[in-house]
Backbone as JSON, one array per atom type, in Angstrom:
{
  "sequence": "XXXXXXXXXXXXXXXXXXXXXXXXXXXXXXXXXXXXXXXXXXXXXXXXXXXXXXXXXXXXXXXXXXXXXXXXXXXXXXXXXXXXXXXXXXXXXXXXXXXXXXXXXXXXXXXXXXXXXXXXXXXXXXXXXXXXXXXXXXXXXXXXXXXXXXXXXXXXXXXXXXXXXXXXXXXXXXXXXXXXXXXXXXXXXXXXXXXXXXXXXXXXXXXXXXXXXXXXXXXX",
  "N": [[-50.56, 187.97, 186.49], [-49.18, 185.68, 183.91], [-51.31, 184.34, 181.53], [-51.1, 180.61, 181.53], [-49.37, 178.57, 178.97], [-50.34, 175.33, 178.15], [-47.99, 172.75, 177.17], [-46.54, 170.25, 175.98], [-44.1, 167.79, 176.21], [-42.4, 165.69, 174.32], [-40.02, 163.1, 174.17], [-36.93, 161.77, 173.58], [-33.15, 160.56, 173.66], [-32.12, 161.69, 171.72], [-33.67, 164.05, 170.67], [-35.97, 166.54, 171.79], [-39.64, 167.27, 171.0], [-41.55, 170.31, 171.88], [-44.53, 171.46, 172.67], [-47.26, 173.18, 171.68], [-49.95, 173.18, 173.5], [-52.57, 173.45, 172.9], [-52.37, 175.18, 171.1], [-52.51, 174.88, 167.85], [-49.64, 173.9, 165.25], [-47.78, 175.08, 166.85], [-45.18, 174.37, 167.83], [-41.52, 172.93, 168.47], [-38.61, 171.75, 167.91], [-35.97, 170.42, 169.64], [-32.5, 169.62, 171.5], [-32.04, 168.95, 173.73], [-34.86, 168.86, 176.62], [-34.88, 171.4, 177.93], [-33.85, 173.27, 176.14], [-35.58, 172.95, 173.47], [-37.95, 174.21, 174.93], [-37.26, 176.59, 175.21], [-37.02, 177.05, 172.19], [-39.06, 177.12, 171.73], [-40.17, 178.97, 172.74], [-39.01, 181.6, 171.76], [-40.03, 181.52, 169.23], [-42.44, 182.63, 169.51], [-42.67, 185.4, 168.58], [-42.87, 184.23, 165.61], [-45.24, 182.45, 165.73], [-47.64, 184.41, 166.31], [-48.5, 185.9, 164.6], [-50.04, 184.19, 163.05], [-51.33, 183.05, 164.46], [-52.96, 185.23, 165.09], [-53.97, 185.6, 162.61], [-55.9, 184.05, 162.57], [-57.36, 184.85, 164.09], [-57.27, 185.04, 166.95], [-55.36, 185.61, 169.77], [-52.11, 185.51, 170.75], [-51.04, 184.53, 174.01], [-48.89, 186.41, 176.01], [-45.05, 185.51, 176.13], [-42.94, 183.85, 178.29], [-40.63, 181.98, 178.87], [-39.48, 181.47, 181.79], [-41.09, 182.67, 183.35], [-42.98, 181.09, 184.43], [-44.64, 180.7, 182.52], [-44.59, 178.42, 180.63], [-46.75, 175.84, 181.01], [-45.76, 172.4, 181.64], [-48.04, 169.98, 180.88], [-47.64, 167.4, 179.68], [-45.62, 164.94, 179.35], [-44.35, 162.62, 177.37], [-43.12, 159.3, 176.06], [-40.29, 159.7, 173.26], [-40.02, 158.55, 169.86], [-38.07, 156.8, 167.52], [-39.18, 158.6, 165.17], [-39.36, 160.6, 166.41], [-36.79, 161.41, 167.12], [-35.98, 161.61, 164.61], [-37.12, 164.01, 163.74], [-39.57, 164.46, 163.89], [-42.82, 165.5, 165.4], [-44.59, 162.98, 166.8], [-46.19, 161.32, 168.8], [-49.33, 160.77, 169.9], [-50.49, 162.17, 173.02], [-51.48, 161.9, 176.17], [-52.97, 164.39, 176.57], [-53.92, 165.44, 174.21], [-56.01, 163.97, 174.16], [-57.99, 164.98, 175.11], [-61.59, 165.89, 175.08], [-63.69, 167.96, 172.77], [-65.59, 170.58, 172.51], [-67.72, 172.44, 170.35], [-66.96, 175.19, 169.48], [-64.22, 174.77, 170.34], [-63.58, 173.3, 168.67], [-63.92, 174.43, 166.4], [-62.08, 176.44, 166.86], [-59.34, 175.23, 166.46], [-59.29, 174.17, 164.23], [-59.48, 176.56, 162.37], [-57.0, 177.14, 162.91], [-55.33, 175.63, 161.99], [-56.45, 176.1, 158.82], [-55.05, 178.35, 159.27], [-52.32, 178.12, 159.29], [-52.08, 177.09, 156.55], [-52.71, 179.23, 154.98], [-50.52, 180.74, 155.59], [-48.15, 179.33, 154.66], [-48.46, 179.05, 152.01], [-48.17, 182.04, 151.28], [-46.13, 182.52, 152.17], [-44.39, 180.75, 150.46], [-45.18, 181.58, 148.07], [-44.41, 183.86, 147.7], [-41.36, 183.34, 147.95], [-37.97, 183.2, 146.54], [-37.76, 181.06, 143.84], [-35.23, 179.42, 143.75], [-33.33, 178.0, 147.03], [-31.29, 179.23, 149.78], [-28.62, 176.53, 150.53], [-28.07, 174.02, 152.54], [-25.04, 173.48, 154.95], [-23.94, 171.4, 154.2], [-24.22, 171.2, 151.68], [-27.6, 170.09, 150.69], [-30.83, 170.12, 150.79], [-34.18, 170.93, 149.78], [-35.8, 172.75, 147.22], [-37.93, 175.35, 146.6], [-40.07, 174.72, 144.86], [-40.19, 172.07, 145.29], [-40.32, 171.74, 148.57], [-43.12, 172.87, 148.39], [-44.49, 170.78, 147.14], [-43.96, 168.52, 148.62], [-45.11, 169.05, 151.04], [-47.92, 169.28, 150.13], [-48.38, 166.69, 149.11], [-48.1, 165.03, 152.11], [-50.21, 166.51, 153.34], [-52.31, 164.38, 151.94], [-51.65, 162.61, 153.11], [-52.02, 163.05, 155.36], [-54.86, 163.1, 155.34], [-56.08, 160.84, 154.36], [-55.17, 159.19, 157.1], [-56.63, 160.3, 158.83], [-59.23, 159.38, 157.92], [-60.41, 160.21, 155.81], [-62.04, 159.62, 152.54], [-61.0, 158.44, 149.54], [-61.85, 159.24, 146.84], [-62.11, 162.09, 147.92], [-59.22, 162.68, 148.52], [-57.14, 161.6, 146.68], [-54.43, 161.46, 143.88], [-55.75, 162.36, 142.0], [-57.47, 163.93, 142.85], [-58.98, 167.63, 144.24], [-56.54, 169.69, 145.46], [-57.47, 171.71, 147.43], [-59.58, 170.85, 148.07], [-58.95, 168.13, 149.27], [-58.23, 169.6, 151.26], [-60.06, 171.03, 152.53], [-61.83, 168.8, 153.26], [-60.27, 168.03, 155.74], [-60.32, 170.13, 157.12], [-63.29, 170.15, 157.23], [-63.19, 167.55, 158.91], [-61.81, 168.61, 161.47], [-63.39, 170.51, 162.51], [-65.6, 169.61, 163.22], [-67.1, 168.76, 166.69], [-66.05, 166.64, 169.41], [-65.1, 163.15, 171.46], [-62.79, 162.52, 172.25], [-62.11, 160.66, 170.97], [-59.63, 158.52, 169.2], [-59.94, 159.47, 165.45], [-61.81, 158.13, 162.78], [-61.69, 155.47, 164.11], [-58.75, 155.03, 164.17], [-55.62, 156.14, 164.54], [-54.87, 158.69, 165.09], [-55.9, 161.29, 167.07], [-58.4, 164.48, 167.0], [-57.11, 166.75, 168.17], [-54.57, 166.14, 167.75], [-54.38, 165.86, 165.55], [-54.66, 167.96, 163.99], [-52.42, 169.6, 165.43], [-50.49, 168.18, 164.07], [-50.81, 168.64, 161.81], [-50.44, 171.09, 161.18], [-48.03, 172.15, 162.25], [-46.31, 171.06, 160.63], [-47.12, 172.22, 158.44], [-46.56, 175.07, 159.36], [-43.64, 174.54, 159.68], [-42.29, 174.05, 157.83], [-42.62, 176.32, 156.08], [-41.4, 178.54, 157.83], [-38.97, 177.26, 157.29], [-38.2, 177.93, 154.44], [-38.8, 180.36, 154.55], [-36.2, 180.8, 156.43], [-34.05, 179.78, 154.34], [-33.87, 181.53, 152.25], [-32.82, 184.09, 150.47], [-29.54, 185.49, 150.7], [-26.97, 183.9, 152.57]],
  "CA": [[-49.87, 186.74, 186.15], [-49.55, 185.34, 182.52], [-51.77, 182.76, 180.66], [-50.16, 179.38, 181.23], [-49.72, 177.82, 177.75], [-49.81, 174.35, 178.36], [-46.76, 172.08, 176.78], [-46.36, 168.56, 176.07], [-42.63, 167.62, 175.73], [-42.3, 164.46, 173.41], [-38.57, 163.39, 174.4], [-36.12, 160.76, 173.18], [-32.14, 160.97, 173.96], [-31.58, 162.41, 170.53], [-34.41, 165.16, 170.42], [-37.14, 166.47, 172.11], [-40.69, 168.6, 170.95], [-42.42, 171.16, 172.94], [-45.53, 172.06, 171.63], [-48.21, 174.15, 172.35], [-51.1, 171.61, 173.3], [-53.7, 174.49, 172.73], [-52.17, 176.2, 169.94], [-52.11, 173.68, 166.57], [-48.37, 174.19, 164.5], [-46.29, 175.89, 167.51], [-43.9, 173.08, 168.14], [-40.47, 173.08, 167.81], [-37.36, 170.66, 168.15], [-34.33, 170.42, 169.92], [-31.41, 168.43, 171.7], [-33.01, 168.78, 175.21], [-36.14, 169.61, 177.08], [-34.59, 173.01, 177.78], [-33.63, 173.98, 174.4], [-36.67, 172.8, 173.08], [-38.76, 174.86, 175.68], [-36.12, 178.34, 174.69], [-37.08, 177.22, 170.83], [-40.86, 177.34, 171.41], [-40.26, 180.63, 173.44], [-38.45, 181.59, 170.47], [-41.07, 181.11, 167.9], [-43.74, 183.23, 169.64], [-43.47, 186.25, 167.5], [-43.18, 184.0, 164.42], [-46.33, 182.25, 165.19], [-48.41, 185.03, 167.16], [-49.28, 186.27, 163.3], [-50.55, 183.01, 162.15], [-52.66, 183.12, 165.45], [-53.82, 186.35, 164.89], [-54.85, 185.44, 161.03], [-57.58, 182.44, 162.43], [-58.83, 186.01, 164.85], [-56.93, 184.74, 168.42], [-54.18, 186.8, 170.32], [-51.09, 184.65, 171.6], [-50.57, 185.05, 174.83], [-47.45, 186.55, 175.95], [-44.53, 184.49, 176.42], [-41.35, 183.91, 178.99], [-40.59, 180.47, 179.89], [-38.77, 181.77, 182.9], [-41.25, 183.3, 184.61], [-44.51, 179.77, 184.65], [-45.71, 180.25, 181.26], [-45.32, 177.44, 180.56], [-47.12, 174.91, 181.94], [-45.85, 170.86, 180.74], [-48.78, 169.16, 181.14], [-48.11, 166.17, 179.22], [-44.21, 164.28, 179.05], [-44.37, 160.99, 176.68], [-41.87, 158.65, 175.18], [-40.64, 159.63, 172.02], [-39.46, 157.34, 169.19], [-37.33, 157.14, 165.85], [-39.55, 159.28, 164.51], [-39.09, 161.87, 166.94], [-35.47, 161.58, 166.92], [-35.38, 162.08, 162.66], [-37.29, 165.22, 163.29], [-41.31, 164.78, 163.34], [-43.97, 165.26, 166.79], [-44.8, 161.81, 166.24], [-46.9, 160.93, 169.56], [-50.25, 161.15, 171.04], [-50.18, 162.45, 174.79], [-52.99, 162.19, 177.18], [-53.85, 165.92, 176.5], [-54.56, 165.02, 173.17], [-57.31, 163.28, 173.81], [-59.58, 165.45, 175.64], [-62.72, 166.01, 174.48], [-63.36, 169.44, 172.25], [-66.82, 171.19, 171.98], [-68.05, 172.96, 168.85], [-65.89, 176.23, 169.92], [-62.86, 174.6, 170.14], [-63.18, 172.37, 167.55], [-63.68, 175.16, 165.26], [-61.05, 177.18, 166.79], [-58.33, 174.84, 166.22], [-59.86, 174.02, 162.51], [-59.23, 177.72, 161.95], [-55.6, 177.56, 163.53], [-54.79, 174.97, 160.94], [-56.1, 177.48, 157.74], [-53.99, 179.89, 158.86], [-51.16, 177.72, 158.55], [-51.79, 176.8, 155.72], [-52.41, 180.32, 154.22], [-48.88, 181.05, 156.1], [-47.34, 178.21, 154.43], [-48.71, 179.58, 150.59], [-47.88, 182.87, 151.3], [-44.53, 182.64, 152.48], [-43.67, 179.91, 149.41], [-45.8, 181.88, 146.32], [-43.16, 184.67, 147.64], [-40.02, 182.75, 147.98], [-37.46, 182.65, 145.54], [-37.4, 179.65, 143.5], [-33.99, 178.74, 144.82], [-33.27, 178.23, 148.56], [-29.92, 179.06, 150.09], [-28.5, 175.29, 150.83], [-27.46, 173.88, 153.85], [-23.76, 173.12, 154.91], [-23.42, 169.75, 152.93], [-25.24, 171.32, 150.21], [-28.73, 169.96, 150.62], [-31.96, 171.16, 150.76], [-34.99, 170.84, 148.75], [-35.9, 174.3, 146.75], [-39.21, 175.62, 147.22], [-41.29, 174.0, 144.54], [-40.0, 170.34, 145.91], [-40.82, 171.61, 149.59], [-44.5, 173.02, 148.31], [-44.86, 169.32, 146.46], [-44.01, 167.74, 149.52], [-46.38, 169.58, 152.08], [-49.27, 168.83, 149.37], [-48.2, 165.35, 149.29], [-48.13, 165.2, 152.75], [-51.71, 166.66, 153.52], [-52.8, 163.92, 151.37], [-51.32, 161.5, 153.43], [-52.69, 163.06, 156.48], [-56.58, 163.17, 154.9], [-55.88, 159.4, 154.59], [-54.7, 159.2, 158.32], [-58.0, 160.62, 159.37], [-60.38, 158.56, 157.56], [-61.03, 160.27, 154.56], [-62.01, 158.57, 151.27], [-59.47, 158.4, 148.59], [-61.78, 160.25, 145.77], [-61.59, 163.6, 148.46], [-57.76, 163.25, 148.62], [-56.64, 160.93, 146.15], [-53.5, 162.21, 143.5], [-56.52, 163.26, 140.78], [-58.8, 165.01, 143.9], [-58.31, 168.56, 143.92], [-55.74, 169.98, 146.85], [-58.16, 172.62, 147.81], [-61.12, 169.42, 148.56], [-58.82, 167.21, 150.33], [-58.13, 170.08, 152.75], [-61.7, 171.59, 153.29], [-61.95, 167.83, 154.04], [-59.81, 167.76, 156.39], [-60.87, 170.98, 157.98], [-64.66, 169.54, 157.66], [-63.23, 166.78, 160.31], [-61.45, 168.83, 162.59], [-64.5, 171.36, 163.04], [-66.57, 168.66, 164.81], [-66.9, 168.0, 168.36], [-65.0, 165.28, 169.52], [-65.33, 163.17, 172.71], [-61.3, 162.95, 172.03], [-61.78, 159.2, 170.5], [-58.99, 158.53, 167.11], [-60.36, 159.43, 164.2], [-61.53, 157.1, 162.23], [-60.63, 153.83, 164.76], [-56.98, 154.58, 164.09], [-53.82, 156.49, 165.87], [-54.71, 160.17, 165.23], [-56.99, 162.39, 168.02], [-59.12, 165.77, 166.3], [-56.5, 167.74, 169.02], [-53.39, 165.78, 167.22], [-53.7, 166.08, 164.23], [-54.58, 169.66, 163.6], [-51.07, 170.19, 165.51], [-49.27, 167.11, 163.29], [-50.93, 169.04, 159.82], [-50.06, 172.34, 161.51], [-46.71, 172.24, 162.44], [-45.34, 170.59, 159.08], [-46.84, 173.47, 157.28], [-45.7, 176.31, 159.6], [-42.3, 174.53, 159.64], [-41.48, 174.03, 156.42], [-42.65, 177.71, 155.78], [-39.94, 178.79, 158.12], [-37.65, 176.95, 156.4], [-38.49, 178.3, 153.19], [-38.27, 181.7, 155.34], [-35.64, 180.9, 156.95], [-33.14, 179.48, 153.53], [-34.48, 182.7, 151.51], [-31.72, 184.94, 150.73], [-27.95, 185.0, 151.0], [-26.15, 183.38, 153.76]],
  "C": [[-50.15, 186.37, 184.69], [-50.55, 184.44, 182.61], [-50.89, 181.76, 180.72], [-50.57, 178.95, 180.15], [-49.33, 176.57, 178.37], [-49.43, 173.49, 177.27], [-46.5, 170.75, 176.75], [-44.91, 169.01, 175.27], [-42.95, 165.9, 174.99], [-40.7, 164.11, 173.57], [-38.13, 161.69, 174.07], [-34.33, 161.46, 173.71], [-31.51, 161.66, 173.04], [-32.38, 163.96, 170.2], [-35.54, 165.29, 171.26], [-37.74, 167.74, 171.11], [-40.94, 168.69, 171.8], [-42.78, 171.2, 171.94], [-46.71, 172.12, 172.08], [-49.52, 172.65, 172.48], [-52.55, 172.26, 172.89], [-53.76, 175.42, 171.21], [-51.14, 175.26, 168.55], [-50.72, 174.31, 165.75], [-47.46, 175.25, 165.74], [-45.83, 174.96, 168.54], [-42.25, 173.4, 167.63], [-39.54, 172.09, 168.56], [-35.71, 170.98, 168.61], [-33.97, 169.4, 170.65], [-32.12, 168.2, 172.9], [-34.46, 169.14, 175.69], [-35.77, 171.11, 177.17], [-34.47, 173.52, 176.66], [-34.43, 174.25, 173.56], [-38.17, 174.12, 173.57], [-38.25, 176.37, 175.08], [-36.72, 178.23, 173.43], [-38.04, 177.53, 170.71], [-40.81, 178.64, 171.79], [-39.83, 181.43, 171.92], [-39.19, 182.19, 169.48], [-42.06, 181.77, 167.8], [-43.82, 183.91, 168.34], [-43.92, 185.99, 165.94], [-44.87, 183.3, 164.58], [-47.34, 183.03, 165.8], [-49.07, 185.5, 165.56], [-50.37, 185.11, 162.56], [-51.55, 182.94, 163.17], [-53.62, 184.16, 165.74], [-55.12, 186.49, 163.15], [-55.85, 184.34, 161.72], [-58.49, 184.01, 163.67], [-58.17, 185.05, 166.31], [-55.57, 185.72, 168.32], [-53.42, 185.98, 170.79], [-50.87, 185.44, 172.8], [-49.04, 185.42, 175.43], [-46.49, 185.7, 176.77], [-43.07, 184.33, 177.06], [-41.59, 182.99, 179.68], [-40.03, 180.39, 181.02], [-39.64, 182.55, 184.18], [-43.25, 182.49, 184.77], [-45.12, 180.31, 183.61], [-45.8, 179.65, 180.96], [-45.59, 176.67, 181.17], [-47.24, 172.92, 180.96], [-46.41, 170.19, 181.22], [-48.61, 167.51, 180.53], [-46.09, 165.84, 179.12], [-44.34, 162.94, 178.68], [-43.09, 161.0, 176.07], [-41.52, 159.19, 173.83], [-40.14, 158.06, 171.17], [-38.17, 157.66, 168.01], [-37.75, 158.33, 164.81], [-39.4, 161.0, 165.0], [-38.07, 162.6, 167.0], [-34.99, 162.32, 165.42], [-36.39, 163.44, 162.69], [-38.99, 165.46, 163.34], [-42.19, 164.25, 164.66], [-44.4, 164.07, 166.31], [-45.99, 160.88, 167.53], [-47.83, 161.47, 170.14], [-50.14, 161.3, 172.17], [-51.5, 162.42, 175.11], [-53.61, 163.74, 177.0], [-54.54, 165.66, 175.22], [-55.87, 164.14, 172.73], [-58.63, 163.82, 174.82], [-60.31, 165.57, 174.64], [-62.45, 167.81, 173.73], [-65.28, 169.55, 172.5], [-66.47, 171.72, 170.54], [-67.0, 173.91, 168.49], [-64.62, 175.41, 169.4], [-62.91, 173.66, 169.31], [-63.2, 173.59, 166.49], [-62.52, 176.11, 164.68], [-59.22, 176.37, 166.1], [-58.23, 174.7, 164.31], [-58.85, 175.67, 161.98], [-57.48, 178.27, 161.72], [-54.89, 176.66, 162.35], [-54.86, 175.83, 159.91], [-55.27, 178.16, 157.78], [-52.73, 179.53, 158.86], [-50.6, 177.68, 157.26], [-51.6, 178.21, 154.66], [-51.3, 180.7, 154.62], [-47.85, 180.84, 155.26], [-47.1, 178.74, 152.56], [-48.2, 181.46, 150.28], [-46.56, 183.12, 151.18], [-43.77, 181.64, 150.81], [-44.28, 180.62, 148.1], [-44.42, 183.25, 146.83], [-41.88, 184.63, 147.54], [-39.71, 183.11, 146.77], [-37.35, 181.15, 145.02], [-36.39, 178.74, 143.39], [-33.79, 178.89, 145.7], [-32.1, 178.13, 148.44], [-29.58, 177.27, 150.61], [-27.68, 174.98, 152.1], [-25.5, 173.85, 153.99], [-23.04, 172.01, 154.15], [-24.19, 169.95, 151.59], [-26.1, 170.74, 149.68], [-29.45, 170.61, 151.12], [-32.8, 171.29, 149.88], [-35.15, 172.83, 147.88], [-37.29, 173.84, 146.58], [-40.29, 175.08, 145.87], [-41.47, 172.48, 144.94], [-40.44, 170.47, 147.33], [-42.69, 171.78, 148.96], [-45.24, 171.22, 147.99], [-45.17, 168.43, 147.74], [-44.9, 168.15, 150.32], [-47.48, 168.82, 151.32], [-49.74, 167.29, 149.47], [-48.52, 164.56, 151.12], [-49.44, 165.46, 153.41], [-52.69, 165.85, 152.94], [-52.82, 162.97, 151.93], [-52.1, 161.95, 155.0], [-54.35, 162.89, 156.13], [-56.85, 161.52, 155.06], [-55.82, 158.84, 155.95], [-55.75, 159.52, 159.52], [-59.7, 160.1, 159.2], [-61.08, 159.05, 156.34], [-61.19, 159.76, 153.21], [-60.88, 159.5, 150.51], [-60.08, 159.49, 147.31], [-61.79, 161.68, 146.35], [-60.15, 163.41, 148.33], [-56.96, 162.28, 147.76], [-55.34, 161.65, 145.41], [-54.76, 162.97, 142.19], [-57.76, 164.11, 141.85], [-57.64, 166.52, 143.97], [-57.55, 168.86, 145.31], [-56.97, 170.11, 147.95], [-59.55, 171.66, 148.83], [-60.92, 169.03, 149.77], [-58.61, 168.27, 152.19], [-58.99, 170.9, 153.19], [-62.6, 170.34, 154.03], [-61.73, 167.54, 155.22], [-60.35, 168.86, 157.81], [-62.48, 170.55, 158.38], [-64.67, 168.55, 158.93], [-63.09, 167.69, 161.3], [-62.56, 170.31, 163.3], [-65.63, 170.74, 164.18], [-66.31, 168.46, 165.95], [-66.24, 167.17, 168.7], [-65.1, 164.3, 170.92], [-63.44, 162.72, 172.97], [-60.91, 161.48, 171.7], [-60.67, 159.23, 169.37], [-60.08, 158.53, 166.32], [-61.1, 158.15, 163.65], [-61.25, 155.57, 162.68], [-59.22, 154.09, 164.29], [-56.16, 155.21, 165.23], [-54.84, 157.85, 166.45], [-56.36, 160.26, 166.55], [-57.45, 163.68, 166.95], [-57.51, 166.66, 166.72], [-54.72, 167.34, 167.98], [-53.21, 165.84, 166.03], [-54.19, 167.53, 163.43], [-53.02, 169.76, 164.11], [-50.11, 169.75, 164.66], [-49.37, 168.23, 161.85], [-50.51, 170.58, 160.34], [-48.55, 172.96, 161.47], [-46.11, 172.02, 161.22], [-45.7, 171.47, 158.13], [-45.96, 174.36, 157.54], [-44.05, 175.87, 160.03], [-42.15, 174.19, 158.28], [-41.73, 175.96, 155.87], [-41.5, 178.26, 156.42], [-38.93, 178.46, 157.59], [-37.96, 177.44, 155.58], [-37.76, 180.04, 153.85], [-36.91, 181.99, 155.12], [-33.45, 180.81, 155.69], [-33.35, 180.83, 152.22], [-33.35, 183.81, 151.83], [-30.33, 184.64, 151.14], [-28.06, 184.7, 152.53], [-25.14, 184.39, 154.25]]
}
């Protein structure tokens, strides 16, 4: 029998995520729960490399025959609808040990080296969408950076680790310095985020914008 990955759906009438609740950045978005569930299936072989760079093996994947397993179904919101996992779920707040706090830590790096890899290779123009937008890949890199700055903030870190004059490289050995600790699966900081949530929130927005970058790379 497979490994059940277990799946939190995040759903609104405009979009839902699936996303791995075990495995930080493999989320993906669509119109329904089904679609959503097909997109994550989808996605394996793109992110089974990024799970093999932190040193783990994805387990293999066919949503048709109880791999997955949706442990968690919450409300979404506006935010979920315009495109971004935007809610804590009850899975998200278990507790972690040392192990899995480190493992997920790790699962984030290798996003991020994913994310640098795939964009120091890009061309420095992206093919453009149908209405002819679309950032080009030094305005997506800007934004991720920007972005991880705003999550370091979001987690409780001081402003001279991730401020706009702190170096990238700081704010996100910072960030990895949180999500290595134990956890008893309290927020951060007294605020929103969980250890378990926001490795997947800083995960996902790398290894999706890398896809896109991927994915707008090269003629149409």
């Amino acid at each position: 029998m497979p490994v059940p990955i277990r799946v939190i759906l995040e759903v609104t009438s405009a979009k839902t995520f699936a996303t791995a609740a075990d495995w930080p950045g493999w989320s993906r978005g669509a119109r329904t729960e089904a679609e959503a569930l097909a997109s994550l299936a989808a996605y394996a072989p793109r992110y089974a490399p990024v799970a093999r760079a932190a040193g783990f093996e994805l387990p293999p994947t066919d949503p048709d025959d109880g791999t997955f397993d949706v442990v968690d179904r919450v409300e979404g919101s506006s935010g979920t609808s315009f495109g971004v996992p935007s809610h804590v779920a009850p899975s998200d707040r278990e507790p972690l040990d040392e192990a899995g706090a480190a493992r997920r830590a790790a699962l984030v790096e290798a996003a991020w080296t994913t994310f640098e890899r795939i964009a120091r290779d890009a061309p420095a123009g992206l093919r453009k969408g149908p209405r002819g937008g679309g950032r080009d890949t030094a305005k997506i890199v800007t934004h991720v950076e920007e972005a991880d700055r705003a999550y370091a903030a979001e987690i409780g870190i001081p402003v001279e680790l991730r401020g706009a004059r702190a170096d990238l490289a700081t704010a996100r050995a910072a960030i990895l310095a949180v999500l290595r600790r134990p956890t008893d699966g309290s927020p951060l900081a007294g605020r929103r985020w969980t250890a378990r949530y926001a490795a997947a929130r800083v995960a996902w927005h790398a290894l999706d914008h890398a896809w896109e970058i991927e994915d707008r790379s090269g003629p149409g």
